[in-house]
Structure formats: structure tokens, C-alpha cells
CSV table of C-alpha atoms in Angstrom, one decimal:
chain,number,residue,atom,x,y,z
E,1194,MET,CA,-24.5,-25.7,-13.3
E,1195,SER,CA,-26.8,-24.7,-10.7
E,1196,THR,CA,-28.8,-21.4,-10.7
E,1197,ALA,CA,-27.0,-20.2,-7.6
E,1198,LEU,CA,-23.6,-20.6,-9.2
E,1199,VAL,CA,-24.7,-18.8,-12.3
E,1200,THR,CA,-26.1,-16.0,-10.1
E,1201,ASP,CA,-22.9,-15.8,-8.0
E,1202,LEU,CA,-20.6,-15.8,-11.1
E,1203,THR,CA,-22.8,-13.0,-12.8
E,1204,ILE,CA,-22.5,-10.8,-9.7
E,1205,PHE,CA,-18.8,-11.4,-9.5
E,1206,VAL,CA,-18.2,-10.5,-13.2
E,1207,LEU,CA,-20.4,-7.3,-12.8
E,1208,ALA,CA,-18.5,-6.3,-9.7
E,1209,LEU,CA,-15.3,-6.8,-11.5
E,1210,LEU,CA,-16.4,-4.6,-14.4
E,1211,VAL,CA,-17.7,-1.9,-12.2
E,1212,GLY,CA,-14.4,-2.0,-10.2
E,1213,ILE,CA,-12.3,-1.7,-13.3
E,1214,GLU,CA,-14.5,1.2,-14.6
E,1215,VAL,CA,-14.3,3.1,-11.3
E,1216,ILE,CA,-10.5,2.6,-10.8
E,1217,GLY,CA,-9.9,3.4,-14.5
E,1218,LYS,CA,-11.5,6.9,-14.0
E,1219,VAL,CA,-9.3,7.9,-11.2
E,1220,PRO,CA,-6.5,10.2,-12.1
E,1221,ALA,CA,-3.0,9.1,-11.3
E,1222,THR,CA,-2.5,11.9,-8.8
E,1223,LEU,CA,-5.4,10.6,-6.6
E,1224,HIS,CA,-4.7,7.0,-7.0
E,1225,THR,CA,-2.1,6.7,-4.1
E,1226,PRO,CA,-4.1,8.7,-1.6
E,1227,LEU,CA,-7.0,6.5,-2.2
E,1228,MET,CA,-4.9,3.4,-1.3
E,1229,SER,CA,-5.4,4.2,2.4
E,1230,ALA,CA,-9.2,3.9,1.9
E,1231,ALA,CA,-8.9,0.7,-0.2
E,1232,ASN,CA,-7.0,-0.8,2.8
E,1233,SER,CA,-10.2,-0.9,4.8
E,1234,ILE,CA,-12.0,-2.6,1.9
E,1235,HIS,CA,-9.3,-5.2,1.5
E,1236,GLY,CA,-9.7,-5.8,5.3
E,1237,ILE,CA,-13.3,-6.7,4.7
E,1238,VAL,CA,-12.3,-8.9,1.9
E,1239,LEU,CA,-10.0,-10.8,4.2
E,1240,VAL,CA,-12.8,-11.2,6.8
E,1241,GLY,CA,-15.0,-12.6,4.0
E,1242,ALA,CA,-12.4,-15.0,2.9
E,1243,LEU,CA,-12.0,-16.3,6.5
E,1244,LEU,CA,-15.8,-16.7,6.7
E,1245,ILE,CA,-15.7,-18.6,3.6
E,1246,GLY,CA,-13.1,-20.8,5.1
E,1247,LEU,CA,-15.3,-21.6,8.1
E,1248,THR,CA,-18.3,-22.6,6.0
E,1249,ALA,CA,-16.2,-24.7,3.5
E,1250,HIS,CA,-16.7,-28.5,3.9
E,1251,THR,CA,-14.7,-29.8,0.8
E,1252,PRO,CA,-11.0,-29.7,0.1
E,1253,VAL,CA,-11.8,-27.4,-3.0
E,1254,GLY,CA,-13.6,-25.0,-0.6
E,1255,TYR,CA,-10.7,-25.0,1.8
E,1256,ILE,CA,-8.1,-24.4,-0.9
E,1257,LEU,CA,-10.2,-21.5,-2.4
E,1258,ALA,CA,-10.7,-20.1,1.0
E,1259,PHE,CA,-6.9,-20.2,1.6
E,1260,VAL,CA,-6.1,-18.6,-1.8
E,1261,ALA,CA,-8.6,-15.8,-1.1
E,1262,ALA,CA,-7.3,-15.2,2.4
E,1263,PHE,CA,-3.7,-15.1,1.0
E,1264,PHE,CA,-4.4,-12.6,-1.7
E,1265,ALA,CA,-6.6,-10.5,0.6
E,1266,ALA,CA,-3.8,-10.4,3.2
E,1267,ALA,CA,-1.2,-9.4,0.5
E,1268,ASN,CA,-3.4,-6.6,-0.6
E,1269,VAL,CA,-3.8,-5.3,3.0
E,1270,VAL,CA,0.0,-5.5,3.7
E,1271,GLY,CA,0.9,-4.0,0.2
E,1272,GLY,CA,-1.6,-1.2,0.6
E,1273,TYR,CA,-0.1,-0.2,4.0
E,1274,VAL,CA,3.5,-0.4,2.5
E,1275,VAL,CA,2.5,1.9,-0.3
E,1276,THR,CA,0.7,4.3,2.0
E,1277,GLY,CA,3.7,4.3,4.3
E,1278,ARG,CA,6.2,5.1,1.5
E,1279,MET,CA,3.8,7.8,0.1
E,1280,LEU,CA,3.7,9.5,3.6
E,1281,LYS,CA,7.5,9.3,3.9
E,1282,MET,CA,7.7,11.6,0.7
E,1283,PHE,CA,5.9,14.4,2.6
E,1284,ARG,CA,8.0,14.4,5.8
E,1285,ARG,CA,10.2,17.4,6.3
E,1286,LYS,CA,13.9,16.6,6.1
E,1287,ALA,CA,16.2,17.6,9.0
E,1288,PRO,CA,18.7,20.3,8.3
E,1289,ALA,CA,22.2,19.2,7.7
E,1290,ARG,CA,24.1,19.9,11.0
E,1291,PRO,CA,27.7,20.1,9.7
E,1292,ALA,CA,26.8,22.6,7.0
E,1293,ALA,CA,24.9,24.7,9.5
E,1294,GLN,CA,27.7,24.6,12.0
E,1295,ALA,CA,30.3,25.5,9.4
E,1296,GLN,CA,28.4,28.5,8.3
E,1297,LEU,CA,28.1,29.7,11.9
E,1298,ASN,CA,31.8,29.3,12.3
E,1299,GLY,CA,32.5,31.3,9.2
E,1300,GLN,CA,34.0,28.4,7.3
E,1301,SER,CA,33.2,27.5,3.8
E,1302,GLN,CA,32.5,23.9,2.8
E,1303,ASP,CA,34.2,24.4,-0.6
E,1304,ARG,CA,37.8,24.5,0.9
E,1305,PRO,CA,39.3,22.0,3.2
E,1306,GLN,CA,39.4,22.9,6.8
E,1307,GLU,CA,42.9,23.5,8.4
E,1308,VAL,CA,44.0,21.0,11.1
E,1309,HIS,CA,45.6,22.6,14.1
E,1310,ARG,CA,48.0,20.4,16.1
């Protein structure tokens, strides 16, 4: 193993441990709102994976770049899906029109309405 590979693996493992420690300390109520900020980080990871693909000159390098780009893209798309679903929870619901019209007409929804022919 070369010195550069050992250095890169050490940085990767340390970054992994720091990431787990930081995410583990975030309360559950704040985890979903932080996903929108994480989307930009995953976008940077995707750009990095594409840059690795440009500099790769071996089949193993191309495969690793493809796998990295695939997972980074999945994280970006998944993050936006989760953020979109979270934002839907806070939208105001439209009032039910039939119930509002029935109350204006003085009719109760508990009993069936009479049909006039």
C-alpha cells in the first residue's frame, strides 16, 4: 500500500466518524429540517464523484466513480423527496366546500337531504 492511499483512507475514516458523531447528536425534531441543508452537501459530493470519473484512467476507477455518482444522485433526489413531503405537512388544508354550503343553507349533514322532484 502506498502512503497516499493510507493517508486517503485515514481521512475517509476520520470524516466518517466525525459525520456519525455529528448526526448522532442531532435531535429527531431537527433532523428532517436539516435535510434541506444536506441536499447542497450531497450536490457537492455528486460534483466530486463526476470529477473523479473525469480523472479515472482504469476500469476500476470508472466503476468506483459510477457507484459514487449513483449514490450521490440518490441522496440528492431522496433528500428533496423527504423535504417535499415534510413541507406538505405544514400546508393549510382547504375548507370542505359541501359542509360549508350545507351549513349556510341551514341543512345538517347528519340527516339525508330531501330530494324534490
